[in-house]
Coordinates of C-alpha atoms and ligand atoms in Angstrom, one line a residue:
M140 CA 26.6 3.7 -9.8
R141 CA 23.7 1.9 -11.5
L142 CA 20.6 1.5 -9.2
N143 CA 18.9 -1.9 -8.8
P144 CA 15.1 -1.9 -9.3
C145 CA 14.3 -1.3 -5.6
E146 CA 16.8 1.5 -5.3
L147 CA 15.3 3.1 -8.4
E148 CA 11.9 2.7 -6.9
I149 CA 12.9 4.4 -3.7
D150 CA 14.7 7.3 -5.5
L151 CA 11.6 7.8 -7.7
F152 CA 9.5 8.0 -4.5
C153 CA 11.8 10.6 -3.1
K154 CA 12.4 12.7 -6.2
G155 CA 9.6 12.0 -8.7
V156 CA 9.9 11.9 -12.4
A157 CA 9.6 14.4 -15.2
I158 CA 7.9 13.4 -18.4
D159 CA 9.2 14.0 -21.9
G160 CA 6.3 14.2 -24.3
D161 CA 2.7 13.1 -23.9
L162 CA 1.5 10.3 -21.6
P163 CA -0.4 7.3 -23.1
R164 CA -2.8 7.5 -20.2
G165 CA -3.9 10.1 -17.7
L166 CA -2.8 10.3 -14.1
L167 CA -5.4 9.1 -11.6
R168 CA -5.5 10.4 -8.1
T169 CA -5.6 7.3 -6.1
R170 CA -7.6 6.8 -2.9
A171 CA -6.1 7.0 0.6
G172 CA -4.6 10.3 -0.3
L173 CA -1.0 9.0 -0.6
G174 CA -0.4 8.9 -4.3
S175 CA -1.4 10.6 -7.5
G176 CA 1.5 9.9 -9.8
L177 CA 2.6 7.9 -12.8
E178 CA 2.2 4.1 -12.5
L179 CA 5.3 2.4 -13.8
V180 CA 6.7 -1.1 -14.0
L181 CA 10.5 -1.5 -13.6
P182 CA 11.6 -4.9 -15.0
G183 CA 13.3 -7.2 -12.6
A184 CA 17.1 -7.6 -12.6
P185 CA 19.3 -10.5 -11.6
P186 CA 19.5 -12.3 -9.2
L187 CA 15.8 -11.8 -8.2
K188 CA 14.3 -11.0 -11.5
K189 CA 11.2 -9.6 -9.7
D190 CA 9.5 -6.7 -11.4
V191 CA 8.9 -3.6 -9.3
W192 CA 5.7 -1.5 -9.5
V193 CA 6.0 2.2 -8.6
N194 CA 3.7 5.1 -8.5
A195 CA 6.1 8.0 -9.1
P196 CA 5.3 11.6 -8.2
V197 CA 4.8 13.8 -11.2
T198 CA 2.8 16.9 -10.3
E199 CA 4.1 17.9 -6.9
P200 CA 6.4 21.0 -6.9
F201 CA 9.4 19.1 -5.6
V202 CA 9.5 17.1 -8.8
R203 CA 10.8 20.3 -10.6
D204 CA 14.3 19.3 -9.4
T205 CA 14.2 15.6 -10.3
P206 CA 17.1 14.1 -12.2
F207 CA 14.7 11.4 -13.6
L208 CA 13.2 11.8 -17.1
F209 CA 10.6 9.3 -18.4
R210 CA 11.1 9.0 -22.2
G211 CA 8.3 6.7 -23.1
Q212 CA 10.1 3.4 -22.7
D213 CA 12.9 4.2 -20.3
I214 CA 13.9 6.5 -17.4
L215 CA 17.0 8.6 -17.9
D216 CA 19.0 9.5 -14.8
R217 CA 20.4 12.9 -15.9
R218 CA 23.0 12.8 -13.1
T219 CA 24.8 9.7 -14.4
G220 CA 23.5 9.2 -17.9
E221 CA 22.2 5.7 -16.9
A222 CA 18.9 4.6 -18.6
Y223 CA 16.5 2.2 -17.0
A224 CA 13.7 0.3 -18.8
A225 CA 10.3 1.2 -17.6
T226 CA 6.8 0.7 -18.9
I227 CA 3.4 2.1 -18.2
P228 CA 0.9 -0.6 -17.6
P229 CA -2.0 -0.4 -20.1
E230 CA -5.2 1.2 -18.8
P231 CA -7.7 -1.5 -17.9
P232 CA -10.4 -1.8 -20.5
W233 CA -13.1 -1.9 -17.8
Y234 CA -12.1 1.6 -16.4
A235 CA -14.3 3.3 -19.0
R236 CA -17.3 1.0 -18.6
P237 CA -20.3 1.8 -16.4
T238 CA -21.7 -0.4 -13.7
S239 CA -25.4 -1.2 -13.9
S240 CA -26.1 1.9 -11.7
G241 CA -24.3 4.1 -14.3
K242 CA -21.1 4.8 -12.3
L243 CA -17.9 4.5 -14.2
M244 CA -15.9 1.6 -12.9
R245 CA -12.7 3.7 -12.5
Q246 CA -14.7 5.8 -10.1
V247 CA -15.5 2.7 -8.1
G248 CA -12.0 1.2 -7.9
V249 CA -8.5 2.0 -9.0
M250 CA -5.6 -0.4 -9.9
Q251 CA -2.7 0.3 -7.5
G252 CA -0.1 -2.0 -9.0
T253 CA -1.8 -5.3 -9.7
Y254 CA -4.5 -5.1 -7.1
L255 CA -7.8 -3.2 -6.9
G256 CA -8.2 -0.5 -4.3
I257 CA -11.7 0.6 -3.4
Y258 CA -12.7 3.3 -1.0
V259 CA -16.1 2.6 0.6
G260 CA -18.2 4.6 3.0
V261 CA -18.7 8.4 3.0
S262 CA -15.8 10.8 3.0
C263 CA -13.6 10.7 6.1
T264 CA -15.3 12.5 9.0
F265 CA -12.0 14.2 10.0
W266 CA -12.1 16.3 6.8
R267 CA -15.4 17.7 7.8
Q268 CA -14.1 18.5 11.3
G269 CA -10.8 20.1 10.1
L270 CA -8.9 17.3 11.8
E271 CA -7.6 15.5 8.7
C272 CA -4.2 13.9 8.8
R273 CA -1.8 16.5 7.6
F274 CA -0.4 14.5 4.7
C275 CA -3.7 13.4 3.3
T276 CA -5.7 14.6 0.3
T277 CA -8.6 12.1 0.4
G278 CA -11.1 14.8 1.1
L279 CA -10.2 16.5 -2.2
N280 CA -11.0 13.4 -4.2
E281 CA -14.5 13.6 -5.6
D282 CA -14.6 10.0 -6.6
V283 CA -13.9 9.0 -3.1
Q284 CA -16.8 11.0 -1.8
S285 CA -19.4 9.5 -4.0
R286 CA -21.2 6.5 -2.5
K287 CA -20.6 3.0 -4.0
S288 CA -23.1 0.3 -3.6
V289 CA -22.3 -3.4 -3.0
E290 CA -23.4 -4.1 -6.6
D291 CA -21.1 -1.4 -8.0
V292 CA -18.2 -2.9 -6.1
V293 CA -19.0 -6.5 -7.1
E294 CA -19.4 -5.7 -10.8
T295 CA -16.1 -3.7 -10.9
A296 CA -14.2 -6.4 -9.0
L297 CA -15.6 -9.1 -11.4
A298 CA -14.4 -7.1 -14.4
A299 CA -11.0 -6.5 -12.7
K300 CA -10.6 -10.2 -11.9
E301 CA -11.6 -11.4 -15.4
E302 CA -9.9 -8.8 -17.5
S303 CA -6.9 -7.7 -15.4
G304 CA -6.2 -10.9 -13.4
V305 CA -6.8 -9.2 -10.1
T306 CA -6.5 -11.6 -7.1
F307 CA -6.8 -9.0 -4.3
V308 CA -9.3 -6.3 -3.5
H309 CA -8.3 -3.8 -0.8
L310 CA -11.2 -2.0 0.9
N311 CA -10.5 1.2 2.7
T312 CA -12.5 3.8 4.6
G313 CA -11.5 7.0 6.3
Y314 CA -12.8 7.6 9.8
Q315 CA -16.5 6.7 9.8
G316 CA -17.5 7.7 13.4
G317 CA -17.5 4.2 14.8
A318 CA -19.3 2.5 11.9
A319 CA -16.4 1.5 9.7
A320 CA -16.5 -2.3 10.4
R321 CA -20.3 -2.4 9.8
I322 CA -19.9 -0.3 6.6
V323 CA -17.2 -2.7 5.2
A324 CA -18.8 -6.0 6.2
P325 CA -21.4 -6.3 3.4
F326 CA -18.7 -5.6 0.8
V327 CA -16.4 -8.2 2.3
E328 CA -19.2 -10.8 2.3
A329 CA -20.3 -10.0 -1.3
L330 CA -16.7 -10.1 -2.7
K331 CA -16.0 -13.4 -1.1
R332 CA -19.4 -14.8 -2.2
H333 CA -19.8 -13.5 -5.7
V334 CA -16.3 -12.7 -7.0
G335 CA -13.9 -15.0 -5.2
V336 CA -10.9 -12.8 -4.4
L337 CA -8.6 -12.2 -1.5
V338 CA -10.0 -9.2 0.5
G339 CA -8.0 -6.8 2.6
V340 CA -9.6 -4.3 5.0
Q341 CA -8.0 -1.0 6.0
I342 CA -10.1 0.7 8.6
A343 CA -9.4 2.7 11.8
P344 CA -9.8 0.9 15.1
E345 CA -13.0 2.8 15.8
A346 CA -15.0 -0.4 16.5
P347 CA -14.9 -2.9 19.3
K348 CA -12.7 -5.9 18.7
F349 CA -15.6 -8.3 18.1
E350 CA -16.5 -6.3 15.0
F351 CA -13.0 -7.2 13.6
D352 CA -13.7 -10.8 14.5
A353 CA -17.0 -10.6 12.5
L354 CA -15.0 -9.4 9.5
I355 CA -12.5 -12.3 9.9
D356 CA -15.5 -14.7 10.1
A357 CA -16.9 -13.1 6.9
G358 CA -13.7 -14.0 5.1
A359 CA -11.4 -11.0 5.3
D360 CA -7.9 -12.2 4.4
H361 CA -5.9 -9.2 5.5
F362 CA -6.1 -6.2 7.8
S363 CA -3.8 -3.1 7.8
F364 CA -3.8 -0.5 10.5
C365 CA -2.4 2.9 9.6
F366 CA -0.8 4.3 12.8
E367 CA 1.6 6.2 10.6
Y368 CA 4.1 7.2 13.2
M369 CA 5.8 5.6 16.2
D370 CA 6.6 8.9 18.0
P371 CA 3.5 9.8 20.0
E372 CA 4.2 13.5 19.7
V373 CA 4.4 13.3 15.9
F374 CA 1.3 11.1 15.8
R375 CA -0.6 13.8 17.8
R376 CA 0.6 16.6 15.6
L377 CA 0.2 15.1 12.2
C378 CA -2.9 12.9 12.8
P379 CA -5.1 15.1 15.1
G380 CA -8.3 13.3 14.2
K381 CA -6.9 9.9 14.9
E382 CA -5.4 11.2 18.2
Q383 CA -8.7 12.7 19.4
A384 CA -11.0 10.0 18.3
M385 CA -9.1 6.9 19.1
G386 CA -5.5 7.5 20.2
Q387 CA -2.4 5.7 19.0
E388 CA -2.7 2.8 21.4
A389 CA -6.0 1.8 19.8
F390 CA -4.1 1.1 16.5
F391 CA -1.5 -1.0 18.3
R392 CA -4.1 -3.1 20.1
A393 CA -6.1 -3.6 17.0
L394 CA -3.1 -4.8 15.0
E395 CA -2.1 -7.1 17.9
H396 CA -5.6 -8.5 18.1
C397 CA -6.1 -9.2 14.4
Q398 CA -2.7 -10.6 13.8
G399 CA -3.2 -12.8 16.9
R400 CA -6.3 -14.3 15.3
M401 CA -4.9 -14.7 11.7
P402 CA -2.1 -16.6 10.1
K403 CA 1.4 -15.1 10.5
G404 CA 2.0 -12.4 7.8
A405 CA -1.7 -11.8 7.2
C406 CA -1.8 -8.3 8.8
S407 CA 0.3 -5.2 8.4
G408 CA 1.1 -2.0 10.2
E409 CA 1.2 1.0 7.9
I410 CA 3.7 3.8 8.6
I411 CA 5.0 6.8 6.8
A412 CA 8.8 7.3 6.7
G413 CA 10.2 10.8 6.4
N414 CA 8.4 12.8 9.0
E415 CA 9.8 11.5 12.2
P416 CA 13.4 10.6 13.2
I417 CA 14.5 7.5 11.2
E418 CA 15.2 5.7 14.5
R419 CA 11.5 5.8 15.4
T420 CA 10.6 4.4 11.9
L421 CA 13.0 1.6 12.5
E422 CA 11.5 1.0 15.9
A423 CA 8.0 0.8 14.3
I424 CA 9.3 -1.9 11.9
D425 CA 10.8 -3.8 14.8
W426 CA 7.5 -3.8 16.7
I427 CA 5.3 -4.7 13.7
T428 CA 7.5 -7.6 12.7
S429 CA 7.7 -8.8 16.4
L430 CA 3.9 -9.5 16.1
G431 CA 4.4 -11.6 13.0
A432 CA 2.8 -8.9 10.8
F433 CA 4.6 -7.1 7.9
P434 CA 5.3 -3.4 7.6
T435 CA 3.8 -1.3 4.9
V436 CA 6.2 1.6 4.7
C437 CA 5.1 4.7 2.6
V438 CA 7.7 7.2 1.6
F439 CA 6.3 10.6 2.7
R440 CA 5.0 12.4 -0.4
P441 CA 4.2 16.2 0.1
L442 CA 1.0 16.0 -1.9
A443 CA -0.3 19.2 -3.6
G444 CA -3.4 20.2 -1.6
S445 CA -2.4 18.6 1.6
A446 CA -1.4 20.6 4.7
M447 CA 2.2 19.4 4.3
A448 CA 2.5 20.3 0.6
D449 CA 5.5 22.6 1.3
E450 CA 7.5 20.0 3.3
P451 CA 10.5 18.6 1.6
P452 CA 10.4 14.9 0.6
P453 CA 12.7 12.6 2.5
R454 CA 16.3 11.8 1.5
Y455 CA 17.0 8.7 -0.6
E456 CA 19.8 7.5 1.7
D457 CA 17.5 7.5 4.7
M458 CA 14.7 5.7 2.9
R459 CA 17.1 3.1 1.5
R460 CA 18.2 2.5 5.1
V461 CA 14.6 2.1 6.2
M462 CA 13.7 -0.4 3.5
K463 CA 16.8 -2.5 4.1
H464 CA 15.9 -2.6 7.7
M465 CA 12.4 -3.7 6.8
W466 CA 13.8 -6.6 4.8
E467 CA 16.2 -7.6 7.6
R468 CA 13.5 -7.6 10.3
C469 CA 11.1 -9.6 8.1
R470 CA 13.9 -12.1 7.6
D471 CA 14.9 -12.2 11.3
R472 CA 11.3 -12.8 12.3
S473 CA 10.6 -15.2 9.4
V474 CA 7.6 -13.2 8.4
P475 CA 6.0 -15.0 5.4
I476 CA 6.0 -12.2 2.8
G477 CA 4.9 -12.4 -0.9
L478 CA 3.0 -15.7 -0.6
A479 CA -0.3 -14.5 -2.0
P480 CA -0.4 -14.7 -5.8
N481 CA 0.0 -11.6 -8.0
I482 CA -0.1 -8.8 -5.4
E483 CA 2.2 -5.9 -6.5
V484 CA 1.7 -2.6 -4.8
S485 CA 2.8 0.6 -6.5
L486 CA 2.3 3.1 -3.7
V487 CA 4.9 1.6 -1.3
C488 CA 8.2 -0.3 -1.4
Q489 CA 7.0 -3.9 -0.5
P490 CA 9.2 -6.1 1.7
T491 CA 9.6 -8.4 -1.3
D492 CA 11.0 -5.4 -3.3
A493 CA 13.4 -4.7 -0.5
A494 CA 15.0 -8.2 -1.1
Y495 CA 17.0 -6.3 -3.8
L496 CA 18.7 -4.5 -0.9
A497 CA 19.8 -7.7 0.9
D498 CA 23.5 -8.2 1.5
G499 CA 23.2 -11.8 0.3
T500 CA 24.2 -13.4 3.7
L501 CA 23.5 -17.0 4.5
G502 CA 20.5 -15.8 6.5
D503 CA 19.2 -13.9 3.4
R504 CA 19.5 -16.9 1.2
W505 CA 17.9 -19.2 3.7
Y506 CA 14.9 -16.9 4.1
M507 CA 14.5 -16.5 0.3
W508 CA 14.6 -20.3 -0.1
K509 CA 12.0 -20.7 2.7
L510 CA 9.7 -18.1 1.0
G511 CA 9.9 -20.0 -2.3
L512 CA 8.9 -23.2 -0.6
L513 CA 6.1 -21.6 1.4
R514 CA 4.8 -19.9 -1.8
R515 CA 4.5 -23.3 -3.4
L516 CA 2.9 -24.9 -0.3
A517 CA 0.4 -22.0 0.0
R518 CA -0.9 -22.2 -3.6
P519 CA -3.8 -24.6 -2.8
V520 CA -4.8 -22.5 0.2
F521 CA -5.0 -19.4 -1.8
R522 CA -6.8 -21.2 -4.7
R523 CA -9.4 -22.2 -2.2
R524 CA -9.7 -18.8 -0.7
M525 CA -10.1 -17.3 -4.2
R526 CA -13.1 -19.4 -5.1
P527 CA -16.5 -17.7 -4.8
Q528 CA -17.8 -19.0 -1.5
P529 CA -21.4 -19.8 -0.7
A530 CA -23.0 -17.9 2.1
Ligands
SF4_1551 S1 -8.1 8.9 8.6 FE1 -6.5 10.4 8.0 S2 -5.4 9.5 6.2 FE2 -7.3 8.4 6.5 S3 -8.8 9.4 5.1 FE3 -9.0 10.4 7.1 S4 -7.7 12.1 7.1 FE4 -7.0 10.8 5.4

C-alpha cells in the first residue's frame, strides 16, 4: 500500500535510506546528538498538502537492510516498487561564510528543517564524567564543543533570516553544571534585540525556576524539556547524568512551571520512542498534552558512536501508533500546534505531520478548522514577536 508523507517519514526514521549515486551536498552531524542523516523534503499530498521534512538515517549500520533507495529526485520502496518524490533542500549559501571572528557559519548553527539550531555553552558536562545519555553523540561533535560568541550567533542568525527565511532559532545546551540559564540568557536577549526571530530554549532544569522566568522576561518564545522517558527505571538507566544531577521529577516540574507561565502550546516535552514499552510513551504524551504543552517525539536512532549503537531501531508499526496517538491527544486537549510561521522540524515527526494519520472524524475536522483560524488570528502576534526589539 502507498504510504502518505507522514507514514513515509516514520518508516524512513525507522529504516533509513540508501543512496544511489553521489549526494549534491554532504551530511552534517546535527547538534543534540540525535541526527546525522540526509535532509529531505517530502511533498505534501491531499487532503493536507503539507510538505514533510525528514532527516533520514544514512550511515548507521541498520540502514544496510533498508528497502528505501534515494535516486536523486525520488525514493524507491524496493518492497512495493512505489516511488515517492523527495528533494534535498539546497545548502544555505551562508554555511560557507565566516563570521567576523572567523568561524564558519555552519559551525555556529545548522538548519534542521526550516529552523536554525544552535548549541551554545561548552560541551555537555556528562560526557566528561562518563555519565552521558546512552543514545547521545553530542560529545563526539567537534563543532558543538567550540565556543560561540554572541556576535557569532547574531551574525549567523541574521544571515539565516535574510537568506533562508528562518523565523525560529532554537538554542540548546547540554548539562552546564547549573549555569545553563545564565549561559543562554545573553543569546536570547541579543537574538530578540538585533535579529528579531522567535527563540526557543532547550536546557536541562539545572537552574532555579526564577532563572526560567528571567528567560521568559528576556523574550524566550518556547521551552522544551527533554525528559526522554516516562519509565523512571529506563530514565535512570539510559540517562545516568540527568538522573544523578537533577532527577526525572525536575524535568516534570520545569515543564509545568514554564507552560504555566506561557501561552498554551508554547512549551514541549521531548521524549524518545522505541526504548521503553510503547504504553509508557503513550502515557508521556497524555501527560505532556494535559499541561497544554505539545510532545516532541523522537524516533530512537541507534547512532554510530553512541553507547546504544548496536540496539535495533524501533518498529514502524509501533512508531505509527505513537504518532497517531500524539495527534489524537493534541486534538483532544485542543493544543494549538503549528501556529508559528515556517517551522518545519526534520529530526522528529511533528504533531502537524501526524495530521496525515488522522481518521478524519468530525473531531479531527473541527480541530483542523480551529487550527486554521488560530493560525490566521496569531499572525499579527508573531509578526510583532519577530521584530527586533529594543532593550
Ligand atoms: S544532557 Fe544527555 S542528551 Fe543532552 S548533550 Fe548531555 S549527554 Fe547528550
